[in-house]
PDB file of C-alpha atoms in Angstrom:
ATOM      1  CA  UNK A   1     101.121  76.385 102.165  1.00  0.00           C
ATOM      2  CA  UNK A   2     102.194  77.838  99.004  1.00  0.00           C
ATOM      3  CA  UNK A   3     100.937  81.299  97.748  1.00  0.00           C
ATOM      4  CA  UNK A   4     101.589  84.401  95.718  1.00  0.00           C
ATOM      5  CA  UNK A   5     101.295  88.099  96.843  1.00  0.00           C
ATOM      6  CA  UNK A   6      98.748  89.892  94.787  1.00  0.00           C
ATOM      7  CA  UNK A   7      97.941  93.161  96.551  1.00  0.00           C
ATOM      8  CA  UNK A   8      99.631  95.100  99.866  1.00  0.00           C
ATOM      9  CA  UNK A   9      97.931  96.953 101.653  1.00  0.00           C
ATOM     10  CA  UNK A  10      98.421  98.726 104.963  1.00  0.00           C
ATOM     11  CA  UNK A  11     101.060  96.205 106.384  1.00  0.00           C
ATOM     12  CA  UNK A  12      98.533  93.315 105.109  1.00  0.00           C
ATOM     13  CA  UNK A  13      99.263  91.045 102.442  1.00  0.00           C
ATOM     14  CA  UNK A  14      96.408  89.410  99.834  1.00  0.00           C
ATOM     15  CA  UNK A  15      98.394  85.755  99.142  1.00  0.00           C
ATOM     16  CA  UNK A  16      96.488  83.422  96.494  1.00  0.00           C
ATOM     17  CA  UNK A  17      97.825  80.217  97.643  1.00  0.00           C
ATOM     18  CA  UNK A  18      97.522  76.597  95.863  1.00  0.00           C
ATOM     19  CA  UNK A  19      94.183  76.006  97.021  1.00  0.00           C
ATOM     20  CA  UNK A  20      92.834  78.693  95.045  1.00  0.00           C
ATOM     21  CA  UNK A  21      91.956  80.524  97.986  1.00  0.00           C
ATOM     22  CA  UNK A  22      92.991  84.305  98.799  1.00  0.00           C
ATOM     23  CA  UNK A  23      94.029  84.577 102.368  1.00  0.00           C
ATOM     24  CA  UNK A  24      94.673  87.935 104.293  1.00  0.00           C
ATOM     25  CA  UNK A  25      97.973  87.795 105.985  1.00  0.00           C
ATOM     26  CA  UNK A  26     100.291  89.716 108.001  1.00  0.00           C
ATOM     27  CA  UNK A  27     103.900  89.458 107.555  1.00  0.00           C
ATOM     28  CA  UNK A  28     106.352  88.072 110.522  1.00  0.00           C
ATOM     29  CA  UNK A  29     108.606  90.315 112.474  1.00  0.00           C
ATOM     30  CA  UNK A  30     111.571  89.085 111.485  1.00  0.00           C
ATOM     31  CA  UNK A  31     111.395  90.730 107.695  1.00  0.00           C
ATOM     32  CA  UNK A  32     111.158  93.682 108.872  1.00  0.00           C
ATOM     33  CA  UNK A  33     114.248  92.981 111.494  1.00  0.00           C
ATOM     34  CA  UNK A  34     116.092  91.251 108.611  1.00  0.00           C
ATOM     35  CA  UNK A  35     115.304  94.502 106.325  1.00  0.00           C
ATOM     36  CA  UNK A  36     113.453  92.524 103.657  1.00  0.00           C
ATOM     37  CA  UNK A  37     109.986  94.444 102.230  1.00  0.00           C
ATOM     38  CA  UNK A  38     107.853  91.571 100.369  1.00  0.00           C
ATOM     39  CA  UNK A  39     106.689  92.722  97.106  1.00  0.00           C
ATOM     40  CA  UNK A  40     103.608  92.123  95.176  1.00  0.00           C
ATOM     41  CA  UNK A  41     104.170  89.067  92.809  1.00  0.00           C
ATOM     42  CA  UNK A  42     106.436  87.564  95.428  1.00  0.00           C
ATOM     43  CA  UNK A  43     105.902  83.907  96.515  1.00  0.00           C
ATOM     44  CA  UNK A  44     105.347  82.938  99.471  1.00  0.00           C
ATOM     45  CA  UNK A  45     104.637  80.267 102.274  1.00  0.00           C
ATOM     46  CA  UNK A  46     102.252  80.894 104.587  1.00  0.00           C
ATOM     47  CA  UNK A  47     100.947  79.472 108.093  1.00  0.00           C
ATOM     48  CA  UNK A  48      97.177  79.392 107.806  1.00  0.00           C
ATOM     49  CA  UNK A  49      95.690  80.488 111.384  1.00  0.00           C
ATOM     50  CA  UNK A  50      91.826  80.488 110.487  1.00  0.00           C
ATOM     51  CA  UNK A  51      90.563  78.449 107.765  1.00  0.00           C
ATOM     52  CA  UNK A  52      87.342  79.416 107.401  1.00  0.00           C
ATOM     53  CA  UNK A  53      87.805  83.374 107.948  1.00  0.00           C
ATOM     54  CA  UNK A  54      91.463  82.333 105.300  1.00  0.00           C
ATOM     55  CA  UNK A  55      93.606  84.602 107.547  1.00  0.00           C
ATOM     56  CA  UNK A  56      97.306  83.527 107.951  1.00  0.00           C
ATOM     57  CA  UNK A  57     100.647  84.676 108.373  1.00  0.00           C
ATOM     58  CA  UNK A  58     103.629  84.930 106.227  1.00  0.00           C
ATOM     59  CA  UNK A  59     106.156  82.771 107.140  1.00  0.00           C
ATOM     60  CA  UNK A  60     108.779  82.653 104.043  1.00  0.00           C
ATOM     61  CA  UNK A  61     109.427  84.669 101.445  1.00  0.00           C
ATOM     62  CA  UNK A  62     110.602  82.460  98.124  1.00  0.00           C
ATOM     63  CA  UNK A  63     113.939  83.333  96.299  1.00  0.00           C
ATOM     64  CA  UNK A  64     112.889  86.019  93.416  1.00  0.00           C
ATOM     65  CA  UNK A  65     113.461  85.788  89.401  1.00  0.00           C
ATOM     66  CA  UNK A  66     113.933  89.005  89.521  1.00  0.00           C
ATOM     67  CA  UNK A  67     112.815  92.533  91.056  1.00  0.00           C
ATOM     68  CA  UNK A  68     111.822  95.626  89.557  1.00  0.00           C
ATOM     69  CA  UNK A  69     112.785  99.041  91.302  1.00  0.00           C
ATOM     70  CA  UNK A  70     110.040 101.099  89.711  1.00  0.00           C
ATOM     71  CA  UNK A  71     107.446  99.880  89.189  1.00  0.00           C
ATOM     72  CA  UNK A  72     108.597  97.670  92.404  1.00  0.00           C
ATOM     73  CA  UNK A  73     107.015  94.035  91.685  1.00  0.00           C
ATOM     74  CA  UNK A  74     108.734  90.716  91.505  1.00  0.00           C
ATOM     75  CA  UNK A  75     108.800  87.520  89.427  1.00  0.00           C
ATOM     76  CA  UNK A  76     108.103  89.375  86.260  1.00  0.00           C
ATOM     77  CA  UNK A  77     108.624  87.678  82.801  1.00  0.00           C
ATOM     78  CA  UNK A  78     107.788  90.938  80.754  1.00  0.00           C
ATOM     79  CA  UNK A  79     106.681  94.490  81.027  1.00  0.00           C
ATOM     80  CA  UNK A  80     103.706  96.112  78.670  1.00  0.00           C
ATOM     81  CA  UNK A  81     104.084  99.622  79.351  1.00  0.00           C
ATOM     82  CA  UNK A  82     100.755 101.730  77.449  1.00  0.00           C
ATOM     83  CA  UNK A  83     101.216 104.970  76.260  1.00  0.00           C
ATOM     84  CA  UNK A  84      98.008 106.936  74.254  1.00  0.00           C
ATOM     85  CA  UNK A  85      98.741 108.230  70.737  1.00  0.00           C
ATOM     86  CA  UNK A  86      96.328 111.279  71.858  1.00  0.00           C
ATOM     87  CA  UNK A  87      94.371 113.186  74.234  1.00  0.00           C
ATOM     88  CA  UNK A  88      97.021 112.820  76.304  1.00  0.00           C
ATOM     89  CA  UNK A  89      99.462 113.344  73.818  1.00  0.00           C
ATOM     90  CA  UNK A  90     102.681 110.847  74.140  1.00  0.00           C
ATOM     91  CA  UNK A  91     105.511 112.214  76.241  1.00  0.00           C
ATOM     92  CA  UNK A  92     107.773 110.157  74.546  1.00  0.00           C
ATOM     93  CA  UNK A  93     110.816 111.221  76.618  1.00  0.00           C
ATOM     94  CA  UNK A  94     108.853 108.873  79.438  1.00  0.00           C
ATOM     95  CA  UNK A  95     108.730 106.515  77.224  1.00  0.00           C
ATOM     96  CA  UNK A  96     111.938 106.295  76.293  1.00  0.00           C
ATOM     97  CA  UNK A  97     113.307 106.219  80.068  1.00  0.00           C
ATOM     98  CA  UNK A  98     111.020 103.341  80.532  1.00  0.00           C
ATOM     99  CA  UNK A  99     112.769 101.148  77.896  1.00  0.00           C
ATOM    100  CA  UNK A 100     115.955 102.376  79.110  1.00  0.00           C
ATOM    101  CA  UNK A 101     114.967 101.728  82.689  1.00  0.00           C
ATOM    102  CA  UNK A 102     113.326  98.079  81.906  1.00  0.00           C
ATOM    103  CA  UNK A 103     116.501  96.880  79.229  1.00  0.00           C
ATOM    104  CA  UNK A 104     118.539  97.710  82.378  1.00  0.00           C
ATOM    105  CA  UNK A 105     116.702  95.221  84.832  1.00  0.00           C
ATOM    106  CA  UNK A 106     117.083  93.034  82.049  1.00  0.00           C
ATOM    107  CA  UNK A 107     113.169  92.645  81.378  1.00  0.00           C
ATOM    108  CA  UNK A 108     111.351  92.602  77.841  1.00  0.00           C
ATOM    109  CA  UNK A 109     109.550  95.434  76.863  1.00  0.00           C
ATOM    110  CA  UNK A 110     105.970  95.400  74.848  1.00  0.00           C
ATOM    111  CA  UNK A 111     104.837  98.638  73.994  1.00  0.00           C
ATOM    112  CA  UNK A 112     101.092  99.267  73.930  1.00  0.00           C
ATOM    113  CA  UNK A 113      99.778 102.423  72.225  1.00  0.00           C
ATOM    114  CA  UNK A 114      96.041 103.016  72.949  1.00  0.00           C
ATOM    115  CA  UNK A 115      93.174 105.454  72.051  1.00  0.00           C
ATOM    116  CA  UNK A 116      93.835 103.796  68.025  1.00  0.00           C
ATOM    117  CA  UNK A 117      89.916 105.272  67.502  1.00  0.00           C
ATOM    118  CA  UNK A 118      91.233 108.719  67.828  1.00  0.00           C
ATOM    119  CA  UNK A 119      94.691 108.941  65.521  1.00  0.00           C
ATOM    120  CA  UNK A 120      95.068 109.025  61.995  1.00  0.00           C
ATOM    121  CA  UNK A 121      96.355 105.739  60.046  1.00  0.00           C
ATOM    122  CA  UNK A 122      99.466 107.848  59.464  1.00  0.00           C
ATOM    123  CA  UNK A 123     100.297 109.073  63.290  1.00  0.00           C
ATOM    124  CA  UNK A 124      99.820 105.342  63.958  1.00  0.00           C
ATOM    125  CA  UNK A 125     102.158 103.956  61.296  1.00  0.00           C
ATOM    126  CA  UNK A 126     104.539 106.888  62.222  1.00  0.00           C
ATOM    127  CA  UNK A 127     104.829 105.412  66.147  1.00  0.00           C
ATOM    128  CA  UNK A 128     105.404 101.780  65.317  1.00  0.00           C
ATOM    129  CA  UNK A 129     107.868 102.381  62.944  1.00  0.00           C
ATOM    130  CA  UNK A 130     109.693 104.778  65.410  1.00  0.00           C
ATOM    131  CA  UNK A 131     109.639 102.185  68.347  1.00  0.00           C
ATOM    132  CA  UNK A 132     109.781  98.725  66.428  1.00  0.00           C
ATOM    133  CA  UNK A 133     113.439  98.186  67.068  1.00  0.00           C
ATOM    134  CA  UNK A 134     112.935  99.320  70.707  1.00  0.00           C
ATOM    135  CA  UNK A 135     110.496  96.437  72.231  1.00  0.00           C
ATOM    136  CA  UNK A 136     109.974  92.943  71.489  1.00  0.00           C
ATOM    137  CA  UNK A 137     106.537  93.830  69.618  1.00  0.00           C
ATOM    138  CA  UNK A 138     104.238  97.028  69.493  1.00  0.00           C
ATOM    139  CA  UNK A 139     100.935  97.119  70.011  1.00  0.00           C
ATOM    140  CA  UNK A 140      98.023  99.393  69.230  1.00  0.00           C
ATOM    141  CA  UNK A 141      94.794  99.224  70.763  1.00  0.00           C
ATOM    142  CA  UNK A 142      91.372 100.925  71.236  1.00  0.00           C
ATOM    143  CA  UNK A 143      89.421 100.284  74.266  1.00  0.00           C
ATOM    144  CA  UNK A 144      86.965 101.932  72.737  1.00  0.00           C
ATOM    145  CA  UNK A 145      86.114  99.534  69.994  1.00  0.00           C
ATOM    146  CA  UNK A 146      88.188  96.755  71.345  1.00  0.00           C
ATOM    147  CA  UNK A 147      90.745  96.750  68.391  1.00  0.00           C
ATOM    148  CA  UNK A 148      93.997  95.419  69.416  1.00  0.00           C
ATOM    149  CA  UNK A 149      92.622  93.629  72.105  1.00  0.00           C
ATOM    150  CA  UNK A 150      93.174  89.777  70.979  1.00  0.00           C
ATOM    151  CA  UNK A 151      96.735  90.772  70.233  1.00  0.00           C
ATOM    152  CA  UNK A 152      96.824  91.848  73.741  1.00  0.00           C
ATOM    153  CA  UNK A 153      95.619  88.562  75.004  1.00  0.00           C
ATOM    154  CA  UNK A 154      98.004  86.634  72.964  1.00  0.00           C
ATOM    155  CA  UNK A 155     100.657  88.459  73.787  1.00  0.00           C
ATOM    156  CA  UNK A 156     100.224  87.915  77.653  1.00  0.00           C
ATOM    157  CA  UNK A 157      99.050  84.359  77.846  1.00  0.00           C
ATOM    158  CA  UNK A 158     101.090  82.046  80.252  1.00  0.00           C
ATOM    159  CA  UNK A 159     103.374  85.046  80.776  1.00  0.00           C
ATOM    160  CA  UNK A 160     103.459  87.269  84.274  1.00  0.00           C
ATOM    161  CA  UNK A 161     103.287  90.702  83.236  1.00  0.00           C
ATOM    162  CA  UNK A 162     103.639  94.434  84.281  1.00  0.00           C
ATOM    163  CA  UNK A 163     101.147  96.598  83.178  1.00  0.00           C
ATOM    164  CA  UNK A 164     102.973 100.617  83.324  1.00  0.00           C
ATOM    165  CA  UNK A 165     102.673 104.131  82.116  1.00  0.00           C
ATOM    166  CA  UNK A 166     101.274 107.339  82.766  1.00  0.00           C
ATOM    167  CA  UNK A 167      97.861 108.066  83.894  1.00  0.00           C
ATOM    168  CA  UNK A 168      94.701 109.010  81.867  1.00  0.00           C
ATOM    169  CA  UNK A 169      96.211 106.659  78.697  1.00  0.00           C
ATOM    170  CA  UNK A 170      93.842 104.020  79.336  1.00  0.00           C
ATOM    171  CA  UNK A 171      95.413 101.347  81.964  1.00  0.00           C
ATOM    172  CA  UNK A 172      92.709 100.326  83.974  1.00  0.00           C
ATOM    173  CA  UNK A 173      90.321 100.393  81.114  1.00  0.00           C
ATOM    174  CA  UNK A 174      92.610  97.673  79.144  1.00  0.00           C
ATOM    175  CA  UNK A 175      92.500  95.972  82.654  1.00  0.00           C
ATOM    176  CA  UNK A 176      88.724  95.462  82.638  1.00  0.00           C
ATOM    177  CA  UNK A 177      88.825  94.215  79.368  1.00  0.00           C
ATOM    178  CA  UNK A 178      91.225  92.054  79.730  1.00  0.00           C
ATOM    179  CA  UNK A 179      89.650  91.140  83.676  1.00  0.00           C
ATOM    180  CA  UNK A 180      86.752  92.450  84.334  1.00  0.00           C
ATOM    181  CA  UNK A 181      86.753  91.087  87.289  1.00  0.00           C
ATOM    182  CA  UNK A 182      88.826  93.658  88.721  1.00  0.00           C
ATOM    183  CA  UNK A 183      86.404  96.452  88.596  1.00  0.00           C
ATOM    184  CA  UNK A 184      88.943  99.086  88.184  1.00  0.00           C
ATOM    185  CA  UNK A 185      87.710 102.555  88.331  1.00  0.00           C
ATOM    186  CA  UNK A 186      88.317 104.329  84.971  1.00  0.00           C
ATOM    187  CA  UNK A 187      89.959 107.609  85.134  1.00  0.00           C
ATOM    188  CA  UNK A 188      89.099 110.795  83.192  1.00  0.00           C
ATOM    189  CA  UNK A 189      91.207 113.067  81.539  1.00  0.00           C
ATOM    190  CA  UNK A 190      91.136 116.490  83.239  1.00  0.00           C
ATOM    191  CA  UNK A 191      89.928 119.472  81.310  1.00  0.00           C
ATOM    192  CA  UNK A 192      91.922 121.764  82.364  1.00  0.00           C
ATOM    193  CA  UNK A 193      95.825 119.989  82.319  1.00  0.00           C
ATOM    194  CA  UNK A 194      94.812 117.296  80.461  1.00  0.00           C
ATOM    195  CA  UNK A 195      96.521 114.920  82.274  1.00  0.00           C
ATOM    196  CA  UNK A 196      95.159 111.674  83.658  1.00  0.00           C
ATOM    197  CA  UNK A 197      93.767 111.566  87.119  1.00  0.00           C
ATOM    198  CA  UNK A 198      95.278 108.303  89.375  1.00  0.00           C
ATOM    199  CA  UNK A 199      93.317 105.724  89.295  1.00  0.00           C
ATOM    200  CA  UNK A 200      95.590 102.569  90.603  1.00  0.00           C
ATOM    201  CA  UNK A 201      96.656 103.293  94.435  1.00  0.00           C
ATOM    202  CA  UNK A 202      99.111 100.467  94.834  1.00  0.00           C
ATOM    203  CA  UNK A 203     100.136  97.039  92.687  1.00  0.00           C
ATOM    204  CA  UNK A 204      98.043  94.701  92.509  1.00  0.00           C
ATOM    205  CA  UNK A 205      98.222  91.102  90.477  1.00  0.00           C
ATOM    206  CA  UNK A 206      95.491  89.582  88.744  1.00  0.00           C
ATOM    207  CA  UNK A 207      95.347  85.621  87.617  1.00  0.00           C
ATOM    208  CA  UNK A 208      93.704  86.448  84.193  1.00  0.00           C
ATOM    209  CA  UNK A 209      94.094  83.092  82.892  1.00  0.00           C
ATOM    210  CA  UNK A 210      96.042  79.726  83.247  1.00  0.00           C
ATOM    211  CA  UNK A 211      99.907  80.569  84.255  1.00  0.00           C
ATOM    212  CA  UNK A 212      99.110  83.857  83.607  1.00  0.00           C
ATOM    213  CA  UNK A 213      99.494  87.064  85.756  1.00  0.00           C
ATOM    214  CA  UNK A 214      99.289  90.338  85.204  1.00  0.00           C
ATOM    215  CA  UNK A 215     100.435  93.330  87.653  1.00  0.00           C
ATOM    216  CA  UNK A 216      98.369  96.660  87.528  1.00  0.00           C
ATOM    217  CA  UNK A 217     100.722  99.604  89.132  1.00  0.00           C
ATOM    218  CA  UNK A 218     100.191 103.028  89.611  1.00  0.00           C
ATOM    219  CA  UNK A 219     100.254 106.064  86.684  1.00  0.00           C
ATOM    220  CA  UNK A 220     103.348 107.974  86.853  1.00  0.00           C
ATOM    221  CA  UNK A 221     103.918 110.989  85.220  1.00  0.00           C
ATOM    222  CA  UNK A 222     108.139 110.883  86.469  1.00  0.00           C
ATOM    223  CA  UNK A 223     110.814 108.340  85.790  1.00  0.00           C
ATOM    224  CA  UNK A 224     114.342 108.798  87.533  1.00  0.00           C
ATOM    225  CA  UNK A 225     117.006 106.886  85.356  1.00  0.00           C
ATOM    226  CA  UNK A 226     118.807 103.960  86.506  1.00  0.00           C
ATOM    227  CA  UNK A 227     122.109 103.943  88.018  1.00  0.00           C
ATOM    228  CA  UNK A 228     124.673 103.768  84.905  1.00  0.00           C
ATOM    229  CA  UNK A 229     127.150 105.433  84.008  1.00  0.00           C
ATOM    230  CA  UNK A 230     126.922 108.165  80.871  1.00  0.00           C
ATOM    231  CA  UNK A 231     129.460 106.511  79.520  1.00  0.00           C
ATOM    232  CA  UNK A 232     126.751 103.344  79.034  1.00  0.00           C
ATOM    233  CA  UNK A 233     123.650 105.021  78.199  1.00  0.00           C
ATOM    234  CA  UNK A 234     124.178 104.379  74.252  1.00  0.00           C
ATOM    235  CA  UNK A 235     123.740 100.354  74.800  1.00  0.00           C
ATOM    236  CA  UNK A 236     120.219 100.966  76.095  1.00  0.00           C
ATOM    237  CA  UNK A 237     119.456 102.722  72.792  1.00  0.00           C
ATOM    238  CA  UNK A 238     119.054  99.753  69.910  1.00  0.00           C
ATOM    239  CA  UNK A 239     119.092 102.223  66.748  1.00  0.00           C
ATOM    240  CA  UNK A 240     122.592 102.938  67.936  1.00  0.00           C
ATOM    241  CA  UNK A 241     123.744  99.276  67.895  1.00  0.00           C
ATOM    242  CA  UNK A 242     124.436  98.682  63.949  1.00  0.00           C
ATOM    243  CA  UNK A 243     126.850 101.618  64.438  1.00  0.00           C
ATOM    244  CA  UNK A 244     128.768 101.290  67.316  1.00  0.00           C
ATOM    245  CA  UNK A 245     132.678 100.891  66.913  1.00  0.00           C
ATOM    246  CA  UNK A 246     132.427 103.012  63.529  1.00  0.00           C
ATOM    247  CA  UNK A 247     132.630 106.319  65.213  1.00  0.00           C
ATOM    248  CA  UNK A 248     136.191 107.886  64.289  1.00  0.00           C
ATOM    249  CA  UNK A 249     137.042 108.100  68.285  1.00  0.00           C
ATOM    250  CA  UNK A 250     136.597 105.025  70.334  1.00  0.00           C
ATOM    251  CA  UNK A 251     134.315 105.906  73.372  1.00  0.00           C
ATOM    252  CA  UNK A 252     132.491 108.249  71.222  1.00  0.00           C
ATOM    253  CA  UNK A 253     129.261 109.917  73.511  1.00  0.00           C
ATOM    254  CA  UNK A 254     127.592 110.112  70.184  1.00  0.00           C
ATOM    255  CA  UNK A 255     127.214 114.044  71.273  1.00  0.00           C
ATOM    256  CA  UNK A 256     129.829 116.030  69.979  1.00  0.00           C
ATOM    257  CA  UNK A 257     132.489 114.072  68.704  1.00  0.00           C
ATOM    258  CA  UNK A 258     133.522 114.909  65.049  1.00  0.00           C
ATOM    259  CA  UNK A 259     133.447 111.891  62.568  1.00  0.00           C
ATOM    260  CA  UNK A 260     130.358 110.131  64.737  1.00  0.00           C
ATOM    261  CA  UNK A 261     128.555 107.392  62.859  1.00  0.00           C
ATOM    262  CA  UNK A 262     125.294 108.096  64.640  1.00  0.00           C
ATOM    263  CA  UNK A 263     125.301 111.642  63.816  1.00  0.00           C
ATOM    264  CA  UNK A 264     125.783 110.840  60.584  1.00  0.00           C
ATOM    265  CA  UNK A 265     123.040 108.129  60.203  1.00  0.00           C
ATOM    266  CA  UNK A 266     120.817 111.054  62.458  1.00  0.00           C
ATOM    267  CA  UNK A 267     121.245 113.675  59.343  1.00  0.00           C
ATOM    268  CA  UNK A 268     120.474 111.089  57.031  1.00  0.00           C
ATOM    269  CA  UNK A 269     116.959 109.917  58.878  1.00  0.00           C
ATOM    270  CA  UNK A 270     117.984 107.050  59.900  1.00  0.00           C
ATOM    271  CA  UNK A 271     117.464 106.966  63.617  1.00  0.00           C
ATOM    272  CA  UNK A 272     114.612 109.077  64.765  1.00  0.00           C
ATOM    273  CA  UNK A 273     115.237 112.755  66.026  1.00  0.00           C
ATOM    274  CA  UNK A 274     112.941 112.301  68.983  1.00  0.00           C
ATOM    275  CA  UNK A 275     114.945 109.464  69.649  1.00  0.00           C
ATOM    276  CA  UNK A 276     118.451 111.080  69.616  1.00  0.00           C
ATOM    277  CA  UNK A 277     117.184 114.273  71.611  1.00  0.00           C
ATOM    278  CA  UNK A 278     115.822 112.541  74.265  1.00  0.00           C
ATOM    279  CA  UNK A 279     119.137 110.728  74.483  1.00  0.00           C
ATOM    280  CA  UNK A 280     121.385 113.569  74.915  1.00  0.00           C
ATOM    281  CA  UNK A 281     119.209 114.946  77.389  1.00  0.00           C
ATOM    282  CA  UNK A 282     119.480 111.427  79.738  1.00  0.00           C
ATOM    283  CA  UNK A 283     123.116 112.148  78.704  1.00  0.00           C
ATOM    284  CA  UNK A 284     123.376 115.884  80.062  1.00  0.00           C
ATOM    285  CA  UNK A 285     120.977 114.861  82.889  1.00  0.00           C
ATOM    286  CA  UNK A 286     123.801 111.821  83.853  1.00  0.00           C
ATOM    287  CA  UNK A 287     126.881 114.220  83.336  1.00  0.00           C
ATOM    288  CA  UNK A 288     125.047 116.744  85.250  1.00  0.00           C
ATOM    289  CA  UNK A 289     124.768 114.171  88.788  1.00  0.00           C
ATOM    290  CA  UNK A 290     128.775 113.313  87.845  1.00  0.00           C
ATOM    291  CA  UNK A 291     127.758 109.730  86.572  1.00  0.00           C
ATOM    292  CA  UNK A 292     130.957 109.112  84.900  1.00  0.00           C
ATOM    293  CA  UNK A 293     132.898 105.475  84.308  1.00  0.00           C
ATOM    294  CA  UNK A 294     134.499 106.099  87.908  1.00  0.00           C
ATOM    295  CA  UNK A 295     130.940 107.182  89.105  1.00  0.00           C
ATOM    296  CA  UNK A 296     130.428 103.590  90.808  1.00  0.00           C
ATOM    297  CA  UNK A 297     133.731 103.830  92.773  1.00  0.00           C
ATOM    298  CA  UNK A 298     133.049 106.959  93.894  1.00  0.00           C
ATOM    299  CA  UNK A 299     130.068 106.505  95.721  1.00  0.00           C
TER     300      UNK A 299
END
């Protein structure tokens, strides 16, 4: 029987299979022999050993779409990564390895920014205009009030999607809007480091509606980048696109180089400083590890 892998816990595996049925299954040797780790969202086949008890074992695992490294799901049609506008306040250099990390797995990026109740009109306008080239849409929402939260809904139906970002910004409440089923404990912000307290202990995919999936995955406050070259870090970055191949020097880094377009179009406020900072530094951070154009040969 047919199934899909919704939560993993302690070498057991939660499959909800075609009879609408979850069943509790272990995973044969042989994956483990063969060096393959099933993932959440993976489908499956399954031999079912005890109907009424829905216990089984995992027989197959299905070819994959796709598969994400961090957070590490598979068969994933878009990612909605949720960042707060406040209280925490947005560390946008996370952010901005997460669209750097997703564009490189080749997934499509929403960007959700919660806690709308608490922000100014301005801070809010301010974000979205900052990140509208970066995503496929921006969102704001308030769980609080449940603005946003249709939007949401829209935006996820018949879709499987990967719900990320740091802790304390709101996840799991979203998740019990959207499911509240789930019965996701809500974190609180700590007083002291105001930081959000983990809440999600592992993956874990929810059927929230017809064709429709959505993966909840653990707060991280850490993002390592993926494995490019520096050269190649400017393609993940879509304000830089209008100007690339009008820098005086071909192969410009966009760094240093005199006569650089993007510099330029930085002094004149046309790509966001945040932006560009937090670009150099995944640039210094590659150069740094010796990620250069013959990086990939060399290892």
């Amino acid at each position: 029987m047919k199934g899909k892998i919704i939560k993993g816990i302690a070498g057991f595996y939660y499959v909800w299979c075609e009879d609408e049925r979850l069943y509790e299954c272990k995973a044969k040797g042989g994956f483990r022999r063969e060096g393959i780790k099933p993932l959440v969202g993976d489908d499956v086949e399954i031999k079912v050993l005890d109907g009424e008890e829905a216990l089984g074992n995992m027989e197959k695992i299905l070819p994959r779409k796709n598969e994400l490294i961090r957070p590490a799901v598979a068969n994933v049609d878009q990612a909605m990564v949720v960042f707060a506008m406040a209280d925490p306040m947005p560390n946008l250099n996370l952010l901005d390895r997460f669209l750097v990390m997703m564009k490189w797995q080749k997934v499509d990026t929403v960007i959700c920014l919660s806690k709308q109740d608490i922000v100014t009109e301005e801070e809010e306008d301010r974000l979205r205009a900052v990140y509208a080239g970066c995503a496929s849409r921006v969102l704001t929402i308030s769980n609080k009030n449940e603005s946003g939260i249709e939007e949401v809904r829209e935006c996820l139906a018949g879709r499987t999607t990967v719900l990320a970002g740091p802790s304390g910004v709101g996840k799991s409440s979203l998740v019990n809007r959207l499911y509240p089923q789930a019965e996701l404990e809500t974190g609180s912000i700590s007083g002291r480091i105001r930081r959000g307290r983990h809440t999600t202990r592992h993956s874990e995919l929810f059927h929230i509606g017809r064709h429709t999936f959505l993966f909840d995955t653990p707060g991280f406050s850490s993002l390592r980048l993926p494995e490019v070259p520096k050269e190649e870090l400017n393609q993940y970055f879509a304000e830089f696109t209008p100007y690339q191949g009008q820098c005086r020097y071909s192969g410009c880094t966009h760094i240093h180089e005199p006569g650089c377009t993007v510099r330029e179009n930085l002094e004149k406020g046309r790509i966001c400083r945040s932006r560009y900072d937090n670009y150099v530094q995944m640039f210094e951070e590659m150069a740094e590890s010796g990620r250069s154009k013959n990086w990939r040969t060399k290892k």
